[in-house]
């Protein structure tokens, strides 16, 4: 295949255990290269059979991250967007489902001309094609490819084989492998253990892949002798064994990696024609300092039903932190389940601000309405996102003459369906395909708190929902004081609402948390934090 320009690839694999922060490690390497001035993108490979993350349970898999083009993706894309400050395409998340679907469709169309269609070469070719398609869309200098799961998983084998072939085809001077492992500390033995790292590297090498760098995650720092041992047994250069002990904040990881000269290592290994200059990370270091601030503290309660797994609200948590850091406060975030008969008023009393996140299904919805009521009655700043916005509208309607108001999501025989499904969406039957997804234009109404926050009229935000504010109730609810502060450009869809006579109570139908960056907090989160801070001082 003729290449127009040459992209360099950094492939990140994982060993020993999952959840060791491969996504953050990948994003952090990307941040370093971005700071050097390179055009960097990232791809996440998820070897599961689902086509996308849309139908995955947030309890098991954490948040579903939505890209501008409306793909429901793995939460690691959120890390990449935040660390690299880029906007990724949905196909930057490659799944086994997408790969097989493409191959099977081609086979049905007769695209293989009678050949027997096999994992090698057809699936592996498709994987490489998807990687190259994403890489070639823009003039990327470097594309990071993170392979989900751990080396040795049966389902990752075709991907490892495709990545090995990629290195061969692109030239090993253009492709490097970084293996992220975990070094456990055994209390009983009083020492760190490198054996699991040795084994997982061996497993990787049995697939024909020799890692160039080993990033050893650990709870506490490991010493040089241990790094030497890993280098020796895993056959990598001594300076290519890097330790990233647990950090105070994830945003510190690029700095830790850079202290270990990983930037220089990468630049030399894949022949990037630039100087690895650590001082280029000074701006990032300033952001990290502002995120590490310890006081003043404001406490924000997130009241939702997926609270058992914090990752379910990961972009919201990060957005709150970006916003807090930007105004010089520390956001202490607490999670409270809305799936209870009665909210604990003592716990609620600790919250300087209340955030009701998005969600699906009836369970926990009444608890969200109670949280809205509490925030309204006690003048606590209140931010509702998606289902959270729908909760604010429902609660406002119930307080203003529609005692049984509800969303048609929970009952399709309602007297007052203040939240309802749009006609176009009603026609669609397929679970994964019925939603309003991705970026849409929105028009902000002047003279509102929302306009104060954004400081502009025309904005774009990302959506993921089936239901909308029902226009049949619009005039009446407005006459009762509800403020409509943002709509679709044609004024048809209500996108943002405000509750009157309250310090700050805003709900938005979209998900602002997908667009916040540590260096560019989202205007609504920033305004929410300012309201919380100013109000909590009084
Ligand atoms: N369940 C609601 C809907 O589909 C809200 C979705 C969400 O909060 N993301 O409209």
Short mmCIF file of C-alpha atoms and ligand atoms in Angstrom, two decimals:
data_model
loop_
_atom_site.label_atom_id
_atom_site.label_comp_id
_atom_site.label_asym_id
_atom_site.label_seq_id
_atom_site.Cartn_x
_atom_site.Cartn_y
_atom_site.Cartn_z
CA UNK A 1 0.00 0.00 0.00
CA UNK A 2 1.34 3.42 -1.05
CA UNK A 3 1.74 5.79 1.92
CA UNK A 4 1.39 9.53 1.45
CA UNK A 5 3.23 10.42 4.61
CA UNK A 6 4.74 8.43 7.38
CA UNK A 7 3.04 8.14 10.74
CA UNK A 8 4.96 6.69 13.67
CA UNK A 9 3.15 4.28 15.95
CA UNK A 10 3.49 3.66 19.66
CA UNK A 11 1.69 0.50 20.70
CA UNK A 12 0.78 0.04 24.34
CA UNK A 13 0.05 -3.41 25.73
CA UNK A 14 -0.75 -4.43 29.28
CA UNK A 15 0.45 -7.25 31.47
CA UNK A 16 -0.15 -8.88 34.86
CA UNK A 17 -3.52 -7.33 35.81
CA UNK A 18 -6.08 -4.95 34.34
CA UNK A 19 -6.91 -1.49 35.75
CA UNK A 20 -3.28 -0.48 36.13
CA UNK A 21 -3.73 2.74 34.22
CA UNK A 22 -2.74 1.79 30.69
CA UNK A 23 -5.11 4.46 29.39
CA UNK A 24 -3.51 7.15 31.54
CA UNK A 25 -0.01 5.94 30.60
CA UNK A 26 -0.91 6.10 26.90
CA UNK A 27 -2.55 9.50 27.25
CA UNK A 28 0.45 10.76 29.23
CA UNK A 29 2.95 9.73 26.57
CA UNK A 30 0.71 11.47 24.08
CA UNK A 31 0.70 14.59 26.25
CA UNK A 32 4.50 14.67 26.32
CA UNK A 33 4.70 14.44 22.53
CA UNK A 34 1.93 17.04 22.11
CA UNK A 35 3.86 19.39 24.38
CA UNK A 36 6.88 18.92 22.13
CA UNK A 37 4.66 20.30 19.35
CA UNK A 38 3.78 17.06 17.52
CA UNK A 39 0.44 16.22 15.95
CA UNK A 40 -0.66 13.21 17.98
CA UNK A 41 -3.72 11.00 17.99
CA UNK A 42 -4.72 7.86 19.82
CA UNK A 43 -6.63 4.67 19.13
CA UNK A 44 -8.15 2.32 21.68
CA UNK A 45 -8.64 -1.31 20.77
CA UNK A 46 -11.27 -3.14 22.80
CA UNK A 47 -11.18 -6.85 22.00
CA UNK A 48 -14.81 -7.44 23.04
CA UNK A 49 -17.51 -8.46 20.56
CA UNK A 50 -19.82 -5.54 21.17
CA UNK A 51 -19.86 -3.18 18.20
CA UNK A 52 -19.51 -0.17 20.51
CA UNK A 53 -19.71 0.66 24.22
CA UNK A 54 -23.29 1.93 23.98
CA UNK A 55 -24.99 -1.14 25.36
CA UNK A 56 -22.39 -1.91 28.04
CA UNK A 57 -23.42 -1.67 31.65
CA UNK A 58 -21.76 1.33 33.36
CA UNK A 59 -21.32 -0.78 36.50
CA UNK A 60 -19.00 -3.13 34.69
CA UNK A 61 -17.39 -0.90 32.19
CA UNK A 62 -17.60 2.63 33.51
CA UNK A 63 -18.74 5.64 31.56
CA UNK A 64 -19.68 5.57 27.90
CA UNK A 65 -17.71 8.36 26.27
CA UNK A 66 -19.39 10.06 23.30
CA UNK A 67 -17.32 11.52 20.47
CA UNK A 68 -18.29 14.53 18.35
CA UNK A 69 -19.37 12.25 15.53
CA UNK A 70 -21.72 10.43 17.87
CA UNK A 71 -19.93 7.16 18.56
CA UNK A 72 -20.41 5.61 21.99
CA UNK A 73 -16.89 4.63 23.01
CA UNK A 74 -14.65 3.41 25.77
CA UNK A 75 -13.84 5.83 28.58
CA UNK A 76 -10.16 5.81 27.63
CA UNK A 77 -11.03 8.05 24.69
CA UNK A 78 -12.03 10.60 27.31
CA UNK A 79 -8.54 10.41 28.82
CA UNK A 80 -6.99 10.83 25.38
CA UNK A 81 -9.16 13.85 24.57
CA UNK A 82 -8.41 15.48 27.91
CA UNK A 83 -4.67 14.81 27.93
CA UNK A 84 -4.03 15.45 24.24
CA UNK A 85 -6.59 18.26 23.95
CA UNK A 86 -7.89 16.80 20.69
CA UNK A 87 -11.28 15.69 19.40
CA UNK A 88 -11.25 12.09 18.28
CA UNK A 89 -13.38 10.26 15.78
CA UNK A 90 -15.52 7.36 16.90
CA UNK A 91 -13.49 4.93 14.82
CA UNK A 92 -10.54 5.70 17.09
CA UNK A 93 -12.23 3.01 19.19
CA UNK A 94 -11.76 -0.29 17.37
CA UNK A 95 -13.65 -3.31 18.71
CA UNK A 96 -13.72 -6.95 17.67
CA UNK A 97 -17.38 -6.26 16.82
CA UNK A 98 -16.47 -3.51 14.34
CA UNK A 99 -13.71 -5.58 12.78
CA UNK A 100 -15.81 -8.71 12.26
CA UNK A 101 -18.84 -6.73 11.10
CA UNK A 102 -16.73 -5.04 8.40
CA UNK A 103 -15.24 -8.36 7.28
CA UNK A 104 -18.58 -10.18 7.24
CA UNK A 105 -20.25 -7.33 5.29
CA UNK A 106 -17.46 -7.48 2.73
CA UNK A 107 -17.86 -11.24 2.44
CA UNK A 108 -21.64 -10.85 1.90
CA UNK A 109 -20.96 -8.31 -0.84
CA UNK A 110 -18.70 -10.83 -2.56
CA UNK A 111 -15.63 -8.81 -1.73
CA UNK A 112 -13.38 -11.79 -1.19
CA UNK A 113 -13.96 -13.36 -4.62
CA UNK A 114 -14.50 -16.92 -3.44
CA UNK A 115 -11.63 -16.97 -0.95
CA UNK A 116 -11.99 -18.75 2.37
CA UNK A 117 -12.28 -15.88 4.87
CA UNK A 118 -9.98 -16.39 7.86
CA UNK A 119 -8.65 -14.67 10.95
CA UNK A 120 -5.28 -14.49 9.25
CA UNK A 121 -5.07 -12.66 6.87
CA UNK A 122 -8.61 -11.19 6.61
CA UNK A 123 -9.29 -10.16 10.20
CA UNK A 124 -5.71 -9.00 10.76
CA UNK A 125 -5.79 -7.05 7.48
CA UNK A 126 -9.04 -5.39 8.52
CA UNK A 127 -7.49 -4.39 11.87
CA UNK A 128 -4.50 -2.81 10.12
CA UNK A 129 -6.78 -1.08 7.62
CA UNK A 130 -8.84 0.45 10.43
CA UNK A 131 -5.69 1.65 12.19
CA UNK A 132 -4.31 3.17 8.98
CA UNK A 133 -7.65 4.76 8.04
CA UNK A 134 -7.76 6.61 11.35
CA UNK A 135 -4.08 7.52 11.17
CA UNK A 136 -4.21 8.83 7.61
CA UNK A 137 -7.23 11.10 8.02
CA UNK A 138 -5.08 13.89 9.43
CA UNK A 139 -1.38 14.45 9.14
CA UNK A 140 -0.54 12.69 12.41
CA UNK A 141 3.11 12.50 13.37
CA UNK A 142 2.42 9.89 16.01
CA UNK A 143 -0.53 7.60 16.70
CA UNK A 144 -0.72 5.80 20.02
CA UNK A 145 -2.52 2.46 19.91
CA UNK A 146 -3.63 1.06 23.23
CA UNK A 147 -4.66 -2.59 23.26
CA UNK A 148 -7.27 -3.20 25.95
CA UNK A 149 -7.08 -6.19 28.28
CA UNK A 150 -3.93 -8.04 29.22
CA UNK A 151 -1.50 -9.96 27.06
CA UNK A 152 -2.50 -13.62 27.08
CA UNK A 153 -6.24 -13.00 26.71
CA UNK A 154 -7.57 -15.23 23.93
CA UNK A 155 -9.58 -12.39 22.42
CA UNK A 156 -6.51 -10.13 22.01
CA UNK A 157 -4.54 -12.61 19.89
CA UNK A 158 -5.65 -11.41 16.43
CA UNK A 159 -4.91 -7.82 17.47
CA UNK A 160 -1.41 -8.66 18.73
CA UNK A 161 -0.75 -10.49 15.48
CA UNK A 162 -2.03 -7.52 13.45
CA UNK A 163 0.13 -5.13 15.48
CA UNK A 164 3.17 -7.33 14.96
CA UNK A 165 2.49 -7.27 11.22
CA UNK A 166 2.03 -3.51 11.36
CA UNK A 167 5.52 -3.16 12.80
CA UNK A 168 6.89 -5.36 10.06
CA UNK A 169 5.15 -3.47 7.28
CA UNK A 170 5.80 0.03 8.58
CA UNK A 171 9.38 -0.77 9.58
CA UNK A 172 10.52 -1.36 13.12
CA UNK A 173 12.15 2.11 13.10
CA UNK A 174 8.61 3.56 12.88
CA UNK A 175 6.78 1.37 15.38
CA UNK A 176 7.59 0.82 19.04
CA UNK A 177 5.99 -1.26 21.77
CA UNK A 178 5.48 -0.16 25.36
CA UNK A 179 4.41 -2.85 27.81
CA UNK A 180 2.70 -1.61 30.98
CA UNK A 181 2.88 -4.02 33.90
CA UNK A 182 2.35 -4.13 37.62
CA UNK A 183 5.01 -4.87 40.26
CA UNK A 184 3.22 -6.10 43.39
CA UNK A 185 4.67 -5.60 46.85
CA UNK A 186 4.29 -8.61 49.11
CA UNK A 187 3.94 -7.59 52.73
CA UNK A 188 4.76 -11.10 53.98
CA UNK A 189 8.03 -11.21 52.04
CA UNK A 190 8.68 -7.50 52.53
CA UNK A 191 9.63 -7.06 48.88
CA UNK A 192 8.51 -6.21 45.40
CA UNK A 193 8.04 -9.07 42.95
CA UNK A 194 9.05 -8.85 39.30
CA UNK A 195 8.09 -12.38 38.30
CA UNK A 196 4.59 -11.50 36.96
CA UNK A 197 6.22 -8.84 34.76
CA UNK A 198 8.76 -11.36 33.51
CA UNK A 199 5.95 -13.79 32.66
CA UNK A 200 3.78 -11.32 30.84
CA UNK A 201 6.76 -10.07 28.83
CA UNK A 202 7.55 -13.65 27.93
CA UNK A 203 3.95 -14.09 26.79
CA UNK A 204 4.27 -10.99 24.61
CA UNK A 205 7.52 -12.23 23.13
CA UNK A 206 5.90 -15.55 22.30
CA UNK A 207 3.67 -13.53 19.94
CA UNK A 208 6.77 -12.16 18.25
CA UNK A 209 6.70 -8.80 19.98
CA UNK A 210 9.68 -7.53 21.95
CA UNK A 211 8.78 -4.51 24.04
CA UNK A 212 11.04 -1.46 23.72
CA UNK A 213 9.94 0.06 27.00
CA UNK A 214 8.48 -1.47 30.15
CA UNK A 215 6.45 0.84 32.34
CA UNK A 216 6.23 -0.70 35.80
CA UNK A 217 3.25 0.47 37.78
CA UNK A 218 3.56 0.03 41.54
CA UNK A 219 1.98 1.34 44.68
CA UNK A 220 5.29 2.71 46.01
CA UNK A 221 8.46 3.65 44.09
CA UNK A 222 10.78 0.79 43.15
CA UNK A 223 14.56 1.11 43.30
CA UNK A 224 17.24 0.94 40.61
CA UNK A 225 18.29 -2.62 41.39
CA UNK A 226 14.78 -3.80 40.71
CA UNK A 227 14.57 -1.89 37.45
CA UNK A 228 17.88 -3.47 36.50
CA UNK A 229 16.41 -6.88 37.22
CA UNK A 230 13.37 -6.19 35.01
CA UNK A 231 15.67 -4.93 32.24
CA UNK A 232 17.80 -8.05 32.51
CA UNK A 233 15.02 -10.62 32.53
CA UNK A 234 12.78 -8.86 30.03
CA UNK A 235 15.61 -8.01 27.68
CA UNK A 236 15.11 -4.25 27.41
CA UNK A 237 17.60 -1.41 27.93
CA UNK A 238 18.15 -0.41 31.52
CA UNK A 239 16.94 3.14 30.85
CA UNK A 240 13.84 1.72 29.14
CA UNK A 241 12.43 0.40 32.40
CA UNK A 242 10.32 3.18 33.83
CA UNK A 243 8.53 3.17 37.14
CA UNK A 244 5.29 5.09 37.70
CA UNK A 245 4.22 4.68 41.31
CA UNK A 246 0.65 5.72 42.19
CA UNK A 247 0.39 9.47 41.65
CA UNK A 248 -1.55 12.10 43.60
CA UNK A 249 -3.46 13.02 40.45
CA UNK A 250 -3.58 11.34 37.06
CA UNK A 251 -2.44 14.60 35.47
CA UNK A 252 0.92 14.16 37.18
CA UNK A 253 1.75 11.00 35.21
CA UNK A 254 3.15 12.84 32.14
CA UNK A 255 5.55 14.66 34.49
CA UNK A 256 6.62 11.41 36.18
CA UNK A 257 7.21 9.75 32.82
CA UNK A 258 9.16 12.76 31.61
CA UNK A 259 11.35 12.72 34.73
CA UNK A 260 12.26 9.22 33.57
CA UNK A 261 13.21 10.65 30.16
CA UNK A 262 10.55 8.74 28.31
CA UNK A 263 10.14 11.59 25.82
CA UNK A 264 13.76 11.33 24.77
CA UNK A 265 13.54 7.56 24.63
CA UNK A 266 10.55 7.70 22.26
CA UNK A 267 12.03 10.46 20.09
CA UNK A 268 15.22 8.46 19.60
CA UNK A 269 13.59 5.08 19.18
CA UNK A 270 11.16 6.06 16.41
CA UNK A 271 13.35 8.73 14.90
CA UNK A 272 11.24 11.82 15.47
CA UNK A 273 13.07 14.80 14.07
CA UNK A 274 12.71 17.03 17.14
CA UNK A 275 14.44 17.72 20.40
CA UNK A 276 12.96 16.17 23.53
CA UNK A 277 12.69 19.30 25.61
CA UNK A 278 11.19 18.76 29.08
CA UNK A 279 10.69 22.50 29.61
CA UNK A 280 7.87 22.26 27.05
CA UNK A 281 5.85 20.59 29.80
CA UNK A 282 6.03 23.65 32.05
CA UNK A 283 2.48 24.74 31.16
CA UNK A 284 1.22 21.27 31.99
CA UNK A 285 3.12 21.34 35.29
CA UNK A 286 1.31 24.58 36.20
CA UNK A 287 -2.06 22.93 35.56
CA UNK A 288 -1.01 19.99 37.76
CA UNK A 289 -0.08 22.41 40.55
CA UNK A 290 -3.48 24.08 40.33
CA UNK A 291 -5.23 20.68 40.45
CA UNK A 292 -3.21 19.67 43.53
CA UNK A 293 -4.43 22.67 45.56
CA UNK A 294 -5.64 21.52 49.00
CA UNK A 295 -7.87 24.38 50.11
CA UNK A 296 -10.31 26.07 50.09
CA UNK A 297 -12.46 22.98 49.67
CA UNK A 298 -15.98 22.81 48.31
CA UNK A 299 -17.96 19.59 48.57
CA UNK A 300 -20.05 18.50 45.62
CA UNK A 301 -22.53 15.65 45.87
CA UNK A 302 -23.14 13.59 42.74
CA UNK A 303 -26.51 11.95 43.20
CA UNK A 304 -27.08 9.10 40.78
CA UNK A 305 -27.63 5.40 40.60
CA UNK A 306 -24.28 4.16 39.31
CA UNK A 307 -22.39 5.41 42.37
CA UNK A 308 -20.81 2.06 43.26
CA UNK A 309 -18.36 2.46 40.41
CA UNK A 310 -16.81 5.93 40.31
CA UNK A 311 -15.67 5.35 36.72
CA UNK A 312 -19.32 5.56 35.70
CA UNK A 313 -19.10 9.34 36.15
CA UNK A 314 -15.44 9.80 35.26
CA UNK A 315 -15.78 12.72 32.83
CA UNK A 316 -18.00 14.58 35.28
CA UNK A 317 -15.47 14.06 38.05
CA UNK A 318 -12.64 15.33 35.86
CA UNK A 319 -14.70 18.31 34.66
CA UNK A 320 -15.43 19.32 38.26
CA UNK A 321 -11.72 19.12 39.02
CA UNK A 322 -10.72 21.17 35.98
CA UNK A 323 -13.27 23.84 36.86
CA UNK A 324 -12.33 23.91 40.56
CA UNK A 325 -8.62 24.18 39.77
CA UNK A 326 -9.25 27.04 37.36
CA UNK A 327 -10.86 29.15 40.10
CA UNK A 328 -8.37 28.11 42.79
CA UNK A 329 -10.44 25.71 44.87
CA UNK A 330 -10.35 22.00 45.59
CA UNK A 331 -13.41 19.96 44.60
CA UNK A 332 -14.17 17.25 47.13
CA UNK A 333 -16.54 14.94 45.29
CA UNK A 334 -18.91 12.64 47.11
CA UNK A 335 -21.27 10.10 45.61
CA UNK A 336 -24.72 9.41 46.97
CA UNK A 337 -27.11 6.78 45.63
CA UNK A 338 -30.45 8.08 44.40
CA UNK A 339 -31.83 4.55 44.58
CA UNK A 340 -33.12 4.90 48.16
CA UNK A 341 -36.51 5.48 49.79
CA UNK A 342 -35.28 8.65 51.42
CA UNK A 343 -32.12 10.68 50.93
CA UNK A 344 -30.03 11.12 54.05
CA UNK A 345 -30.56 14.80 54.89
CA UNK A 346 -27.43 14.91 57.07
CA UNK A 347 -25.32 13.80 54.14
CA UNK A 348 -27.14 16.21 51.82
CA UNK A 349 -26.41 18.97 54.32
CA UNK A 350 -22.66 18.57 53.68
CA UNK A 351 -22.97 19.37 50.00
CA UNK A 352 -22.07 22.89 48.86
CA UNK A 353 -23.30 21.93 45.40
CA UNK A 354 -25.44 19.13 43.99
CA UNK A 355 -24.98 17.51 40.60
CA UNK A 356 -27.50 15.14 39.09
CA UNK A 357 -25.84 13.19 36.27
CA UNK A 358 -27.32 11.35 33.31
CA UNK A 359 -28.75 7.88 33.43
CA UNK A 360 -31.22 5.45 31.97
CA UNK A 361 -34.25 3.73 33.46
CA UNK A 362 -36.65 4.47 36.28
CA UNK A 363 -34.64 3.11 39.19
CA UNK A 364 -33.33 5.97 41.30
CA UNK A 365 -35.30 8.64 39.43
CA UNK A 366 -37.57 9.61 42.34
CA UNK A 367 -34.44 9.99 44.49
CA UNK A 368 -33.08 12.41 41.91
CA UNK A 369 -36.32 14.41 42.09
CA UNK A 370 -35.96 14.54 45.89
CA UNK A 371 -32.39 15.80 45.50
CA UNK A 372 -33.64 18.52 43.12
CA UNK A 373 -36.32 19.51 45.60
CA UNK A 374 -33.76 19.66 48.40
CA UNK A 375 -31.41 21.85 46.33
CA UNK A 376 -34.22 24.19 45.30
CA UNK A 377 -35.63 24.57 48.81
CA UNK A 378 -32.23 25.05 50.42
CA UNK A 379 -30.72 27.32 47.74
CA UNK A 380 -27.91 24.85 47.06
CA UNK A 381 -26.34 25.31 43.59
CA UNK A 382 -27.76 22.58 41.36
CA UNK A 383 -26.48 21.21 38.07
CA UNK A 384 -28.54 18.68 36.10
CA UNK A 385 -27.03 16.85 33.17
CA UNK A 386 -29.24 15.00 30.67
CA UNK A 387 -31.47 12.84 32.91
CA UNK A 388 -30.46 15.37 35.59
CA UNK A 389 -31.95 18.17 33.48
CA UNK A 390 -35.04 16.05 32.91
CA UNK A 391 -35.30 15.63 36.70
CA UNK A 392 -35.21 19.39 37.23
CA UNK A 393 -37.94 19.93 34.61
CA UNK A 394 -40.10 17.13 36.06
CA UNK A 395 -39.71 18.44 39.59
CA UNK A 396 -40.48 22.02 38.48
CA UNK A 397 -43.63 20.79 36.70
CA UNK A 398 -44.75 18.81 39.77
CA UNK A 399 -44.34 21.92 41.91
CA UNK A 400 -46.22 24.06 39.41
CA UNK A 401 -49.54 22.43 38.78
CA UNK A 402 -48.69 19.06 37.21
CA UNK A 403 -48.54 16.83 40.25
CA UNK A 404 -48.08 13.59 38.29
CA UNK A 405 -45.58 14.94 35.79
CA UNK A 406 -43.00 12.43 34.64
CA UNK A 407 -40.92 11.23 31.71
CA UNK A 408 -42.39 8.87 29.11
CA UNK A 409 -39.22 6.82 29.56
CA UNK A 410 -40.78 5.38 32.72
CA UNK A 411 -44.45 5.16 31.69
CA UNK A 412 -45.92 5.61 28.23
CA UNK A 413 -49.39 6.31 29.53
CA UNK A 414 -48.82 9.56 31.34
CA UNK A 415 -51.17 12.46 31.84
CA UNK A 416 -48.30 14.95 31.96
CA UNK A 417 -45.33 13.61 29.96
CA UNK A 418 -43.17 16.72 30.44
CA UNK A 419 -40.25 14.70 29.06
CA UNK A 420 -41.20 12.77 25.95
CA UNK A 421 -39.75 11.02 22.97
CA UNK A 422 -39.50 12.91 19.69
CA UNK A 423 -41.58 11.49 16.85
CA UNK A 424 -38.54 10.66 14.69
CA UNK A 425 -37.03 8.61 17.50
CA UNK A 426 -40.23 6.69 18.16
CA UNK A 427 -39.88 4.97 14.79
CA UNK A 428 -36.50 3.40 15.58
CA UNK A 429 -36.50 -0.04 17.15
CA UNK A 430 -32.84 -1.09 17.41
CA UNK A 431 -31.50 -0.57 20.97
CA UNK A 432 -28.11 0.77 19.94
CA UNK A 433 -29.51 3.12 17.32
CA UNK A 434 -32.40 5.12 18.77
CA UNK A 435 -30.52 7.91 20.39
CA UNK A 436 -29.70 11.48 19.60
CA UNK A 437 -25.95 11.11 19.65
CA UNK A 438 -22.97 13.35 19.08
CA UNK A 439 -22.45 17.04 18.57
CA UNK A 440 -25.33 19.42 17.85
CA UNK A 441 -25.49 23.20 17.57
CA UNK A 442 -27.19 25.09 20.34
CA UNK A 443 -28.29 28.72 20.65
CA UNK A 444 -27.90 30.45 24.01
CA UNK A 445 -30.48 33.02 25.09
CA UNK A 446 -29.03 36.36 26.17
CA UNK A 447 -29.72 37.72 29.62
CA UNK A 448 -29.55 34.28 31.26
CA UNK A 449 -27.02 32.80 33.71
CA UNK A 450 -26.18 30.31 30.96
CA UNK A 451 -25.19 33.21 28.71
CA UNK A 452 -23.07 34.70 31.52
CA UNK A 453 -21.30 31.34 31.72
CA UNK A 454 -20.65 30.83 28.01
CA UNK A 455 -20.26 34.47 27.01
CA UNK A 456 -21.42 33.53 23.52
CA UNK A 457 -24.55 32.61 21.61
CA UNK A 458 -23.56 29.78 19.29
CA UNK A 459 -22.20 26.67 20.92
CA UNK A 460 -21.91 22.96 20.12
CA UNK A 461 -22.38 20.20 22.64
CA UNK A 462 -22.50 16.40 22.63
CA UNK A 463 -25.71 14.48 23.21
CA UNK A 464 -26.70 10.96 24.24
CA UNK A 465 -30.39 10.56 24.95
CA UNK A 466 -33.74 9.47 23.54
CA UNK A 467 -36.09 11.81 25.38
CA UNK A 468 -36.54 15.59 25.23
CA UNK A 469 -38.34 18.43 26.92
CA UNK A 470 -41.96 18.18 25.70
CA UNK A 471 -42.91 21.39 23.86
CA UNK A 472 -46.60 20.93 24.77
CA UNK A 473 -45.67 22.18 28.25
CA UNK A 474 -43.19 24.83 27.19
CA UNK A 475 -45.39 27.96 27.25
CA UNK A 476 -47.08 27.07 30.49
CA UNK A 477 -43.90 26.15 32.37
CA UNK A 478 -42.27 29.33 31.07
CA UNK A 479 -45.25 31.38 32.27
CA UNK A 480 -44.64 29.80 35.68
CA UNK A 481 -41.06 31.05 35.69
CA UNK A 482 -38.97 28.27 34.14
CA UNK A 483 -36.22 29.90 32.09
CA UNK A 484 -35.31 28.39 28.75
CA UNK A 485 -31.74 29.49 28.29
CA UNK A 486 -30.64 27.37 25.33
CA UNK A 487 -32.42 25.79 22.37
CA UNK A 488 -31.59 24.14 19.07
CA UNK A 489 -30.84 26.85 16.45
CA UNK A 490 -34.39 26.49 15.03
CA UNK A 491 -35.79 27.01 18.55
CA UNK A 492 -37.54 23.60 18.40
CA UNK A 493 -35.67 21.62 21.04
CA UNK A 494 -35.15 22.88 24.57
CA UNK A 495 -31.50 22.25 25.41
CA UNK A 496 -30.86 24.25 28.60
CA UNK A 497 -33.14 25.39 31.41
CA UNK A 498 -32.73 27.49 34.56
CA UNK A 499 -34.83 27.56 37.70
CA UNK A 500 -35.71 31.15 38.73
CA UNK A 501 -35.11 32.73 42.14
CA UNK A 502 -32.22 30.45 42.98
CA UNK A 503 -28.47 31.09 43.27
CA UNK A 504 -27.66 28.68 40.40
CA UNK A 505 -29.84 25.89 39.11
CA UNK A 506 -29.17 24.91 35.53
CA UNK A 507 -29.98 21.76 33.60
CA UNK A 508 -28.71 20.85 30.15
CA UNK A 509 -29.94 18.10 27.85
CA UNK A 510 -26.41 17.48 26.51
CA UNK A 511 -23.25 16.22 28.22
CA UNK A 512 -20.87 19.15 28.79
CA UNK A 513 -18.46 16.84 30.65
CA UNK A 514 -17.18 15.39 27.38
CA UNK A 515 -15.68 18.71 26.33
CA UNK A 516 -13.88 19.87 29.46
CA UNK A 517 -10.08 19.93 29.42
CA UNK A 518 -7.64 20.53 32.28
CA UNK A 519 -6.40 23.58 30.38
CA UNK A 520 -9.89 24.62 29.24
CA UNK A 521 -12.59 23.91 31.83
CA UNK A 522 -16.11 23.80 30.49
CA UNK A 523 -17.98 27.13 30.96
CA UNK A 524 -20.99 25.55 32.69
CA UNK A 525 -18.82 23.60 35.14
CA UNK A 526 -16.75 26.70 35.82
CA UNK A 527 -19.84 28.81 36.43
CA UNK A 528 -21.29 26.07 38.69
CA UNK A 529 -18.07 25.98 40.74
CA UNK A 530 -17.97 29.77 40.99
CA UNK A 531 -21.57 29.79 42.23
CA UNK A 532 -20.76 27.06 44.78
CA UNK A 533 -17.65 28.82 46.02
CA UNK A 534 -19.23 32.25 46.25
CA UNK A 535 -22.36 30.92 47.86
CA UNK A 536 -20.54 28.66 50.35
CA UNK A 537 -18.48 31.66 51.56
CA UNK A 538 -21.62 33.59 52.54
N1 LIG B 1 -32.61 8.37 29.84
C1 LIG B 1 -32.69 9.70 29.35
C2 LIG B 1 -32.96 9.75 27.86
O1 LIG B 1 -32.75 8.79 27.18
C3 LIG B 1 -31.44 10.50 29.68
C4 LIG B 1 -30.20 9.95 29.04
C5 LIG B 1 -28.95 10.43 29.69
O2 LIG B 1 -28.98 10.94 30.81
N2 LIG B 1 -27.83 10.28 29.05
O3 LIG B 1 -33.39 10.76 27.37
#
